[in-house]
C-alpha cells in the first residue's frame, strides 16, 4: 500500500486525505486508518477510542451541523456523500467553511470544535468515523442551522428536498451560535511558589491544590474517588507543580509515606490520565535524582538518588516518562515567592546575624519565573517531548557564595558569612544526604532557542527593594 496524500483546507487543522483504493473484479480494499502512515503525513496522533458507523437509507439524508468536543476521522464505506464543515471555535477562523465530496477514497480529519454535516448523494450510503473520546450524556453540542445564509453551504440537494430531523431544522444561525472554547489548562499545586509563577504565565488556568485558597480548589491526587470525579477530558494541558519538598522530614516514617504518595504516586496517576485523556503533562523534578558525583548532570545520566525525597522524585520521573505527551523539567535550587534560602539570608542580613553556610555544595539558582518562562517556551515552540534540564544560567556557585552575594545586595559585608563544610555543618544533626554537585547541563533546552537568564542578574532583581 502506498501513502495517502494530505490536503489542507481553509479551516485550521481540518485536512482531507486521499486514500489508496485498491480495486479489482471483486471490489476494493483500502487502509482506512493506519496510524504510522497518518502520523508520517502530519496528522496528530489523536488516539481514537471508538469507531462509529452511520447508515443512511435515502438519497438526500442530511445531518445537522453539529460541533463536537473531540477529534474525529470520517470516511465513507460505500456510496457518496457531501461533507460540509464550519469552524465554530473561538478565534479568527470562526465561521470558515469547507466542503468536499466524500467517496471511499476520501477521508477527512475533523479537529475538536469544527461543526460537521453530511448529505448523502445516493441511496444506501454508509460512512464511518473514529473519535478520541466517548460520548457523554451531559456533553453540550453547539449546532448551526443548515440553511444559515452566512455559512452559505452549497448543498447539492436542496434542503427542501432533503431528509432532515426536526431538531436540525431549528438550530441557531451563525451569528447566534455558541462558540466553542479551547480545552483548558490545569495547574496542580497552585498555592506553592512555582504554582503562583505558573498562574502568572498561564492566566485563566484552573487552579487546584491540597489546601483551598482564593480561586484555588482542593484536589487530592492520592484520593481515588476525587481523581475519578474530576473532569480530566476538559484539559489540553496539566502543569504539575505539586510536590513534597521537606527533604529532611521525608526521612521520618510519616514523611516517607507522604513523600512517596505526593512525589511518585501522584505523578504516576497523572501519567495514566494523560494517556487516557490526551492532555500534555508538564512535571517538575529535581537534581536530587542524582547523587552529585558528576560535575555536570545531563538529561540522560542514570538516576542515582541518595535519600527518601530523592528516591521518590526519581520514581516520579520514571512514571511521568510513560505519558505520551510530556515535558519533564528537571531543576535545582528553586527560588520563588515564599520562604526560601535567599529570603532567609536577607532576613539574617537585616537582623544583623552572621551565619555559617556550607561552601562545598555547588549549583545554580532557578527562579520560578524562569521555570514558567521555559515551560511556555517548550509548549509554544513545539519542542520534542521529553526531559529538559532547566536552571538560571551563569557560573556554578556554592551556597556560601550565594549567601555572600545576598548579604552584599542587602548592604552587609560578604565577609559576615562564614564558610563551613557539609560534614561540619551536619555533624550531630539528622539530615538527609544532599548531592554535592547540583550543576545541570543546559545544552538541550538552549538548543530549542531558550536562553536562560544569568542567575546573578535574576538574584539582584529578586533582592531589590522594589521586588517586594
CSV table of C-alpha atoms in Angstrom, one decimal:
chain,number,residue,atom,x,y,z
A,1,UNK,CA,0.0,0.0,0.0
A,2,UNK,CA,1.2,3.5,-0.8
A,3,UNK,CA,1.0,6.5,1.4
A,4,UNK,CA,-2.2,8.5,1.3
A,5,UNK,CA,-1.9,12.2,0.4
A,6,UNK,CA,-2.9,15.1,2.6
A,7,UNK,CA,-4.6,18.4,1.5
A,8,UNK,CA,-5.0,21.4,3.8
A,9,UNK,CA,-8.2,23.4,3.9
A,10,UNK,CA,-9.2,27.0,4.9
A,11,UNK,CA,-10.2,25.6,8.4
A,12,UNK,CA,-7.1,25.2,10.6
A,13,UNK,CA,-6.5,21.6,11.5
A,14,UNK,CA,-9.2,20.2,9.1
A,15,UNK,CA,-7.5,18.2,6.4
A,16,UNK,CA,-8.6,15.9,3.5
A,17,UNK,CA,-6.8,12.6,2.9
A,18,UNK,CA,-6.9,10.8,-0.4
A,19,UNK,CA,-6.6,7.2,0.4
A,20,UNK,CA,-5.0,4.4,-1.7
A,21,UNK,CA,-8.1,2.5,-3.0
A,22,UNK,CA,-7.1,-0.9,-4.5
A,23,UNK,CA,-9.8,-2.1,-6.9
A,24,UNK,CA,-10.3,-5.3,-8.9
A,25,UNK,CA,-13.1,-7.5,-10.1
A,26,UNK,CA,-14.0,-8.5,-6.5
A,27,UNK,CA,-14.4,-4.9,-5.4
A,28,UNK,CA,-12.0,-2.7,-3.5
A,29,UNK,CA,-9.7,-2.6,-0.4
A,30,UNK,CA,-8.2,0.4,1.5
A,31,UNK,CA,-6.3,1.1,4.6
A,32,UNK,CA,-8.9,3.4,6.1
A,33,UNK,CA,-6.8,4.3,9.2
A,34,UNK,CA,-3.1,3.4,9.5
A,35,UNK,CA,-1.6,5.2,12.5
A,36,UNK,CA,2.1,5.2,11.4
A,37,UNK,CA,1.3,6.4,7.9
A,38,UNK,CA,-1.1,9.1,9.0
A,39,UNK,CA,1.3,10.5,11.6
A,40,UNK,CA,4.0,10.5,8.9
A,41,UNK,CA,1.7,12.7,6.8
A,42,UNK,CA,1.4,15.2,9.7
A,43,UNK,CA,-1.9,14.1,11.2
A,44,UNK,CA,-1.9,14.4,15.1
A,45,UNK,CA,-1.7,11.1,17.0
A,46,UNK,CA,-5.2,11.7,18.3
A,47,UNK,CA,-5.7,8.3,19.9
A,48,UNK,CA,-9.2,7.1,18.7
A,49,UNK,CA,-11.2,5.1,21.3
A,50,UNK,CA,-14.4,4.4,19.4
A,51,UNK,CA,-15.4,3.6,15.8
A,52,UNK,CA,-19.0,4.5,14.8
A,53,UNK,CA,-20.9,3.7,11.6
A,54,UNK,CA,-23.9,5.7,10.2
A,55,UNK,CA,-26.1,4.1,7.6
A,56,UNK,CA,-28.4,6.4,5.5
A,57,UNK,CA,-31.1,4.6,3.5
A,58,UNK,CA,-32.2,7.5,1.3
A,59,UNK,CA,-30.5,9.9,-1.0
A,60,UNK,CA,-30.6,13.4,0.4
A,61,UNK,CA,-30.4,12.5,4.1
A,62,UNK,CA,-28.8,15.5,5.7
A,63,UNK,CA,-27.4,15.5,9.2
A,64,UNK,CA,-27.2,18.8,11.0
A,65,UNK,CA,-24.0,20.9,11.6
A,66,UNK,CA,-23.0,19.5,15.0
A,67,UNK,CA,-19.9,20.8,16.8
A,68,UNK,CA,-18.4,18.0,18.9
A,69,UNK,CA,-15.8,18.3,21.7
A,70,UNK,CA,-13.5,15.7,20.3
A,71,UNK,CA,-11.5,14.9,17.2
A,72,UNK,CA,-12.9,12.6,14.5
A,73,UNK,CA,-11.7,10.9,11.4
A,74,UNK,CA,-14.5,10.5,8.8
A,75,UNK,CA,-14.6,8.3,5.7
A,76,UNK,CA,-17.2,6.6,3.5
A,77,UNK,CA,-17.6,2.8,3.5
A,78,UNK,CA,-19.8,2.8,0.4
A,79,UNK,CA,-21.6,5.3,-1.8
A,80,UNK,CA,-21.0,9.0,-2.0
A,81,UNK,CA,-21.8,11.9,0.4
A,82,UNK,CA,-21.3,15.6,0.5
A,83,UNK,CA,-19.4,16.9,3.6
A,84,UNK,CA,-19.6,20.4,5.0
A,85,UNK,CA,-17.6,21.8,7.9
A,86,UNK,CA,-17.9,25.1,9.7
A,87,UNK,CA,-15.3,26.3,12.2
A,88,UNK,CA,-17.1,27.0,15.5
A,89,UNK,CA,-14.1,27.6,17.6
A,90,UNK,CA,-13.2,31.0,19.2
A,91,UNK,CA,-10.7,32.9,17.2
A,92,UNK,CA,-10.0,34.4,13.8
A,93,UNK,CA,-11.1,31.4,11.8
A,94,UNK,CA,-14.6,31.3,13.4
A,95,UNK,CA,-17.2,30.8,10.6
A,96,UNK,CA,-14.8,29.5,8.0
A,97,UNK,CA,-16.5,26.9,5.7
A,98,UNK,CA,-15.1,24.0,3.7
A,99,UNK,CA,-16.9,21.4,1.6
A,100,UNK,CA,-15.9,18.3,-0.3
A,101,UNK,CA,-17.5,15.2,-1.8
A,102,UNK,CA,-16.7,12.0,0.1
A,103,UNK,CA,-16.3,8.6,-1.6
A,104,UNK,CA,-14.4,5.5,-0.4
A,105,UNK,CA,-11.1,7.0,-1.5
A,106,UNK,CA,-11.5,10.2,0.5
A,107,UNK,CA,-11.3,10.8,4.3
A,108,UNK,CA,-11.4,14.0,6.4
A,109,UNK,CA,-9.8,14.6,9.8
A,110,UNK,CA,-12.0,17.0,11.8
A,111,UNK,CA,-10.5,18.7,14.8
A,112,UNK,CA,-12.4,19.4,18.0
A,113,UNK,CA,-14.7,22.4,17.7
A,114,UNK,CA,-15.4,22.2,14.0
A,115,UNK,CA,-19.0,21.7,13.1
A,116,UNK,CA,-19.7,18.9,10.6
A,117,UNK,CA,-22.6,17.9,8.4
A,118,UNK,CA,-23.2,15.2,5.8
A,119,UNK,CA,-25.6,14.9,2.9
A,120,UNK,CA,-26.0,11.5,1.1
A,121,UNK,CA,-25.8,11.7,-2.7
A,122,UNK,CA,-27.3,8.3,-3.4
A,123,UNK,CA,-29.4,5.6,-1.6
A,124,UNK,CA,-27.7,3.3,0.9
A,125,UNK,CA,-24.7,5.3,2.0
A,126,UNK,CA,-22.6,4.2,5.0
A,127,UNK,CA,-19.9,6.4,6.5
A,128,UNK,CA,-17.7,5.7,9.5
A,129,UNK,CA,-15.9,7.9,12.0
A,130,UNK,CA,-13.2,7.3,14.6
A,131,UNK,CA,-13.4,9.5,17.7
A,132,UNK,CA,-11.0,10.0,20.5
A,133,UNK,CA,-13.4,10.4,23.4
A,134,UNK,CA,-16.5,8.5,24.5
A,135,UNK,CA,-19.9,10.3,24.2
A,136,UNK,CA,-21.2,11.7,27.5
A,137,UNK,CA,-25.0,12.3,28.0
A,138,UNK,CA,-24.3,15.8,29.5
A,139,UNK,CA,-21.9,16.9,26.8
A,140,UNK,CA,-23.3,20.0,25.0
A,141,UNK,CA,-23.3,20.1,21.2
A,142,UNK,CA,-23.2,23.6,19.7
A,143,UNK,CA,-25.1,23.4,16.5
A,144,UNK,CA,-25.7,25.6,13.4
A,145,UNK,CA,-28.6,26.0,11.1
A,146,UNK,CA,-28.2,24.1,7.9
A,147,UNK,CA,-29.6,27.0,5.9
A,148,UNK,CA,-27.5,29.7,7.5
A,149,UNK,CA,-27.0,32.5,5.0
A,150,UNK,CA,-23.6,33.5,6.4
A,151,UNK,CA,-22.2,30.0,6.0
A,152,UNK,CA,-23.9,29.7,2.6
A,153,UNK,CA,-23.2,26.0,2.2
A,154,UNK,CA,-23.8,24.9,-1.5
A,155,UNK,CA,-25.9,21.8,-0.8
A,156,UNK,CA,-26.0,19.6,-3.9
A,157,UNK,CA,-29.6,18.5,-3.0
A,158,UNK,CA,-31.8,21.5,-2.0
A,159,UNK,CA,-32.7,21.3,1.7
A,160,UNK,CA,-36.4,21.5,0.8
A,161,UNK,CA,-36.0,18.1,-0.8
A,162,UNK,CA,-33.7,16.6,1.9
A,163,UNK,CA,-34.4,14.3,4.8
A,164,UNK,CA,-33.7,16.4,7.9
A,165,UNK,CA,-34.5,15.8,11.6
A,166,UNK,CA,-36.9,18.2,13.3
A,167,UNK,CA,-34.1,19.2,15.7
A,168,UNK,CA,-31.7,20.2,12.9
A,169,UNK,CA,-34.4,22.4,11.4
A,170,UNK,CA,-34.4,24.8,14.3
A,171,UNK,CA,-30.7,25.2,15.1
A,172,UNK,CA,-29.4,28.8,15.5
A,173,UNK,CA,-27.8,31.0,12.9
A,174,UNK,CA,-24.0,31.6,12.9
A,175,UNK,CA,-24.5,35.0,14.5
A,176,UNK,CA,-26.4,33.4,17.4
A,177,UNK,CA,-24.5,30.2,17.6
A,178,UNK,CA,-22.3,29.3,20.6
A,179,UNK,CA,-18.6,29.4,20.1
A,180,UNK,CA,-16.5,26.5,21.4
A,181,UNK,CA,-13.8,27.4,23.8
A,182,UNK,CA,-10.5,25.6,23.6
A,183,UNK,CA,-9.6,23.0,26.2
A,184,UNK,CA,-8.3,24.4,29.4
A,185,UNK,CA,-5.1,24.4,31.4
A,186,UNK,CA,-4.9,23.0,35.0
A,187,UNK,CA,-2.3,24.0,37.5
A,188,UNK,CA,-1.8,21.5,40.3
A,189,UNK,CA,0.0,22.8,43.4
A,190,UNK,CA,-1.3,26.3,42.6
A,191,UNK,CA,-0.6,27.6,46.2
A,192,UNK,CA,3.1,26.9,46.0
A,193,UNK,CA,5.9,29.2,44.8
A,194,UNK,CA,6.1,27.5,41.4
A,195,UNK,CA,2.3,27.3,41.1
A,196,UNK,CA,1.9,31.0,41.6
A,197,UNK,CA,4.5,31.7,39.0
A,198,UNK,CA,2.8,29.4,36.5
A,199,UNK,CA,-0.5,31.1,37.2
A,200,UNK,CA,1.1,34.4,36.2
A,201,UNK,CA,2.5,32.8,33.0
A,202,UNK,CA,-0.7,30.9,32.2
A,203,UNK,CA,-3.6,33.3,33.3
A,204,UNK,CA,-7.1,31.9,33.3
A,205,UNK,CA,-6.0,28.4,34.2
A,206,UNK,CA,-8.0,26.2,36.6
A,207,UNK,CA,-6.2,26.1,40.0
A,208,UNK,CA,-6.1,23.2,42.4
A,209,UNK,CA,-4.1,22.3,45.5
A,210,UNK,CA,-4.3,20.1,48.6
A,211,UNK,CA,-5.4,23.3,50.5
A,212,UNK,CA,-8.1,25.7,49.4
A,213,UNK,CA,-7.4,29.3,48.8
A,214,UNK,CA,-8.9,32.2,46.9
A,215,UNK,CA,-9.6,30.8,43.5
A,216,UNK,CA,-8.0,27.5,44.3
A,217,UNK,CA,-10.0,24.3,44.6
A,218,UNK,CA,-9.0,21.3,46.7
A,219,UNK,CA,-7.9,18.2,44.7
A,220,UNK,CA,-6.1,15.4,46.4
A,221,UNK,CA,-4.4,13.2,43.8
A,222,UNK,CA,-4.0,10.4,46.3
A,223,UNK,CA,-7.8,10.2,46.7
A,224,UNK,CA,-9.0,7.7,44.0
A,225,UNK,CA,-12.6,8.9,44.3
A,226,UNK,CA,-11.7,12.6,43.8
A,227,UNK,CA,-9.5,11.8,40.9
A,228,UNK,CA,-12.2,9.7,39.2
A,229,UNK,CA,-14.7,12.6,39.7
A,230,UNK,CA,-12.5,15.3,38.1
A,231,UNK,CA,-13.3,16.2,34.5
A,232,UNK,CA,-9.9,15.5,33.0
A,233,UNK,CA,-11.3,15.4,29.5
A,234,UNK,CA,-11.8,19.2,29.7
A,235,UNK,CA,-8.0,19.9,29.7
A,236,UNK,CA,-5.4,20.1,27.0
A,237,UNK,CA,-2.5,20.9,29.4
A,238,UNK,CA,-1.8,19.9,33.0
A,239,UNK,CA,1.0,21.6,34.9
A,240,UNK,CA,2.0,19.6,38.0
A,241,UNK,CA,3.8,21.9,40.4
A,242,UNK,CA,2.8,19.9,43.4
A,243,UNK,CA,5.5,18.1,45.4
A,244,UNK,CA,6.5,17.2,49.0
A,245,UNK,CA,9.8,19.1,49.4
A,246,UNK,CA,10.6,18.6,53.1
A,247,UNK,CA,13.9,16.8,52.3
A,248,UNK,CA,14.8,16.0,55.9
A,249,UNK,CA,11.3,15.3,57.1
A,250,UNK,CA,11.0,12.7,54.3
A,251,UNK,CA,13.4,10.5,56.2
A,252,UNK,CA,10.8,10.1,59.0
A,253,UNK,CA,8.1,7.4,58.9
A,254,UNK,CA,5.3,9.9,58.3
A,255,UNK,CA,7.3,12.0,55.9
A,256,UNK,CA,8.3,8.9,53.9
A,257,UNK,CA,4.7,8.0,53.4
A,258,UNK,CA,3.7,11.5,52.3
A,259,UNK,CA,6.7,11.8,50.1
A,260,UNK,CA,6.1,8.6,48.2
A,261,UNK,CA,2.4,9.5,47.7
A,262,UNK,CA,3.0,13.0,46.5
A,263,UNK,CA,6.2,12.7,44.5
A,264,UNK,CA,5.7,9.3,42.9
A,265,UNK,CA,2.1,8.1,43.3
A,266,UNK,CA,0.5,11.4,42.1
A,267,UNK,CA,2.8,11.7,39.0
A,268,UNK,CA,2.0,8.1,38.1
A,269,UNK,CA,-1.7,8.9,38.3
A,270,UNK,CA,-1.3,11.9,36.1
A,271,UNK,CA,0.7,10.0,33.5
A,272,UNK,CA,-2.1,7.4,33.3
A,273,UNK,CA,-4.7,10.2,33.0
A,274,UNK,CA,-2.6,11.9,30.3
A,275,UNK,CA,-2.6,8.8,28.2
A,276,UNK,CA,-6.3,8.3,28.7
A,277,UNK,CA,-7.4,11.9,28.1
A,278,UNK,CA,-4.7,13.0,25.6
A,279,UNK,CA,-3.5,16.0,27.5
A,280,UNK,CA,0.0,17.3,27.7
A,281,UNK,CA,1.6,16.7,31.1
A,282,UNK,CA,4.3,19.1,32.4
A,283,UNK,CA,6.0,17.9,35.6
A,284,UNK,CA,8.8,19.4,37.6
A,285,UNK,CA,11.6,17.4,39.1
A,286,UNK,CA,14.9,17.9,40.9
A,287,UNK,CA,18.7,17.4,40.6
A,288,UNK,CA,18.3,15.3,43.8
A,289,UNK,CA,17.6,12.3,41.5
A,290,UNK,CA,21.4,12.3,41.0
A,291,UNK,CA,24.0,11.5,43.7
A,292,UNK,CA,26.0,14.6,42.7
A,293,UNK,CA,29.2,12.8,41.8
A,294,UNK,CA,29.1,14.1,38.2
A,295,UNK,CA,30.4,17.6,37.6
A,296,UNK,CA,27.7,18.3,35.1
A,297,UNK,CA,24.3,16.5,35.1
A,298,UNK,CA,22.9,15.7,31.6
A,299,UNK,CA,19.3,14.6,31.0
A,300,UNK,CA,20.4,11.0,30.2
A,301,UNK,CA,22.5,10.5,33.3
A,302,UNK,CA,21.3,7.3,35.1
A,303,UNK,CA,19.3,8.0,38.2
A,304,UNK,CA,21.1,7.6,41.5
A,305,UNK,CA,19.1,9.2,44.3
A,306,UNK,CA,20.5,9.3,47.8
A,307,UNK,CA,17.7,10.0,50.3
A,308,UNK,CA,14.0,9.2,50.5
A,309,UNK,CA,12.9,12.5,48.9
A,310,UNK,CA,15.4,11.9,46.1
A,311,UNK,CA,14.1,8.4,45.6
A,312,UNK,CA,10.5,9.5,45.4
A,313,UNK,CA,11.3,12.2,42.8
A,314,UNK,CA,13.2,9.7,40.7
A,315,UNK,CA,10.3,7.3,40.8
A,316,UNK,CA,8.0,10.2,39.8
A,317,UNK,CA,10.3,10.9,36.8
A,318,UNK,CA,10.1,7.3,35.6
A,319,UNK,CA,6.3,7.4,35.9
A,320,UNK,CA,5.9,10.7,34.0
A,321,UNK,CA,8.0,9.3,31.2
A,322,UNK,CA,5.1,6.9,30.4
A,323,UNK,CA,2.8,9.8,29.4
A,324,UNK,CA,2.7,10.0,25.6
A,325,UNK,CA,2.9,13.9,25.6
A,326,UNK,CA,5.1,15.1,28.5
A,327,UNK,CA,7.7,17.6,29.4
A,328,UNK,CA,9.7,16.8,32.5
A,329,UNK,CA,11.7,19.9,33.6
A,330,UNK,CA,14.5,18.9,36.0
A,331,UNK,CA,15.7,21.8,38.0
A,332,UNK,CA,17.8,22.9,41.0
A,333,UNK,CA,17.8,25.3,44.0
A,334,UNK,CA,14.3,26.8,43.3
A,335,UNK,CA,13.6,30.3,44.4
A,336,UNK,CA,10.2,32.0,44.2
A,337,UNK,CA,7.5,33.9,46.0
A,338,UNK,CA,7.7,32.5,49.6
A,339,UNK,CA,10.0,31.1,52.1
A,340,UNK,CA,13.4,30.1,50.6
A,341,UNK,CA,17.2,30.3,51.1
A,342,UNK,CA,17.5,33.8,49.6
A,343,UNK,CA,14.7,35.2,51.8
A,344,UNK,CA,16.3,33.6,54.8
A,345,UNK,CA,19.6,35.2,54.1
A,346,UNK,CA,18.0,38.6,53.5
A,347,UNK,CA,16.3,38.3,56.9
A,348,UNK,CA,19.5,37.3,58.6
A,349,UNK,CA,21.3,40.2,57.0
A,350,UNK,CA,18.7,42.6,58.1
A,351,UNK,CA,18.7,41.3,61.6
A,352,UNK,CA,22.5,41.7,62.0
A,353,UNK,CA,23.1,37.9,62.1
A,354,UNK,CA,26.3,36.5,60.7
A,355,UNK,CA,25.5,32.9,59.5
A,356,UNK,CA,27.7,29.9,58.8
A,357,UNK,CA,26.9,28.4,55.3
A,358,UNK,CA,28.2,25.3,53.5
A,359,UNK,CA,30.7,26.0,50.8
A,360,UNK,CA,31.2,22.5,49.3
A,361,UNK,CA,27.8,22.1,47.6
A,362,UNK,CA,27.6,23.8,44.2
A,363,UNK,CA,24.9,24.5,41.7
A,364,UNK,CA,22.8,27.3,40.1
A,365,UNK,CA,19.7,29.0,41.4
A,366,UNK,CA,16.4,28.5,39.4
A,367,UNK,CA,13.9,31.3,39.8
A,368,UNK,CA,10.3,30.2,39.4
A,369,UNK,CA,9.7,32.9,36.8
A,370,UNK,CA,12.4,31.3,34.7
A,371,UNK,CA,10.8,27.9,35.1
A,372,UNK,CA,7.5,29.3,34.0
A,373,UNK,CA,9.1,31.1,31.0
A,374,UNK,CA,10.8,27.9,30.0
A,375,UNK,CA,7.6,25.9,30.2
A,376,UNK,CA,5.8,28.4,28.0
A,377,UNK,CA,8.7,28.3,25.5
A,378,UNK,CA,8.7,24.5,25.2
A,379,UNK,CA,4.9,24.4,24.6
A,380,UNK,CA,4.8,27.3,22.2
A,381,UNK,CA,7.9,26.2,20.2
A,382,UNK,CA,6.6,22.7,19.8
A,383,UNK,CA,9.8,21.3,21.2
A,384,UNK,CA,10.1,17.5,21.3
A,385,UNK,CA,8.5,15.8,24.3
A,386,UNK,CA,10.9,14.5,27.0
A,387,UNK,CA,13.2,15.6,29.8
A,388,UNK,CA,14.9,19.0,29.9
A,389,UNK,CA,17.3,20.4,32.5
A,390,UNK,CA,16.5,24.0,33.5
A,391,UNK,CA,18.1,26.4,35.8
A,392,UNK,CA,19.2,30.0,35.5
A,393,UNK,CA,22.5,30.5,33.7
A,394,UNK,CA,25.9,31.7,34.7
A,395,UNK,CA,28.7,30.1,36.7
A,396,UNK,CA,28.2,27.5,39.4
A,397,UNK,CA,28.3,28.8,42.9
A,398,UNK,CA,28.2,27.3,46.4
A,399,UNK,CA,25.5,28.1,48.9
A,400,UNK,CA,28.1,30.1,50.8
A,401,UNK,CA,28.9,32.2,47.6
A,402,UNK,CA,25.2,32.9,47.2
A,403,UNK,CA,24.7,33.9,50.8
A,404,UNK,CA,27.7,36.3,50.5
A,405,UNK,CA,26.1,37.8,47.4
A,406,UNK,CA,22.7,38.2,49.1
A,407,UNK,CA,24.5,39.9,52.1
A,408,UNK,CA,26.3,42.3,49.6
A,409,UNK,CA,23.0,43.1,47.9
A,410,UNK,CA,21.5,43.7,51.4
A,411,UNK,CA,24.1,46.3,52.3
A,412,UNK,CA,26.1,43.9,54.6
A,413,UNK,CA,29.7,42.7,54.1
A,414,UNK,CA,30.2,39.4,52.3
A,415,UNK,CA,32.8,38.6,55.0
A,416,UNK,CA,29.9,38.4,57.5
A,417,UNK,CA,29.1,34.9,56.0
A,418,UNK,CA,31.4,32.2,57.3
A,419,UNK,CA,32.1,29.1,55.1
A,420,UNK,CA,31.8,25.6,56.5
A,421,UNK,CA,32.0,22.1,55.1
A,422,UNK,CA,28.9,19.9,54.8
A,423,UNK,CA,30.5,17.4,57.1
A,424,UNK,CA,31.0,20.1,59.8
A,425,UNK,CA,27.5,21.6,59.3
A,426,UNK,CA,25.6,18.3,59.6
A,427,UNK,CA,27.6,16.9,62.5
A,428,UNK,CA,25.2,15.7,65.2
A,429,UNK,CA,22.1,16.6,63.1
A,430,UNK,CA,19.6,14.2,61.5
A,431,UNK,CA,19.6,15.4,57.9
A,432,UNK,CA,19.0,13.7,54.6
A,433,UNK,CA,22.0,13.4,52.3
A,434,UNK,CA,22.4,16.1,49.6
A,435,UNK,CA,24.1,15.9,46.2
A,436,UNK,CA,27.4,17.8,46.4
A,437,UNK,CA,27.2,18.9,42.8
A,438,UNK,CA,23.9,20.2,41.5
A,439,UNK,CA,25.0,21.8,38.3
A,440,UNK,CA,22.7,20.9,35.4
A,441,UNK,CA,23.8,20.8,31.7
A,442,UNK,CA,21.5,23.3,29.9
A,443,UNK,CA,22.6,22.5,26.3
A,444,UNK,CA,19.4,20.6,25.4
A,445,UNK,CA,17.0,23.4,26.3
A,446,UNK,CA,19.2,26.1,24.9
A,447,UNK,CA,19.2,24.1,21.6
A,448,UNK,CA,15.4,24.7,21.4
A,449,UNK,CA,16.1,28.5,21.4
A,450,UNK,CA,15.6,29.2,25.1
A,451,UNK,CA,18.3,31.5,26.6
A,452,UNK,CA,18.4,31.1,30.4
A,453,UNK,CA,18.9,34.4,32.3
A,454,UNK,CA,22.0,34.7,34.3
A,455,UNK,CA,21.4,33.7,37.9
A,456,UNK,CA,23.2,36.7,39.5
A,457,UNK,CA,21.2,39.1,37.3
A,458,UNK,CA,18.0,37.5,38.4
A,459,UNK,CA,19.2,37.4,42.0
A,460,UNK,CA,19.9,41.2,42.0
A,461,UNK,CA,16.4,41.9,40.8
A,462,UNK,CA,14.8,39.5,43.3
A,463,UNK,CA,16.7,41.2,46.2
A,464,UNK,CA,15.8,44.7,45.0
A,465,UNK,CA,13.6,46.6,47.5
A,466,UNK,CA,11.2,47.2,44.6
A,467,UNK,CA,10.7,43.4,44.2
A,468,UNK,CA,8.6,43.4,47.4
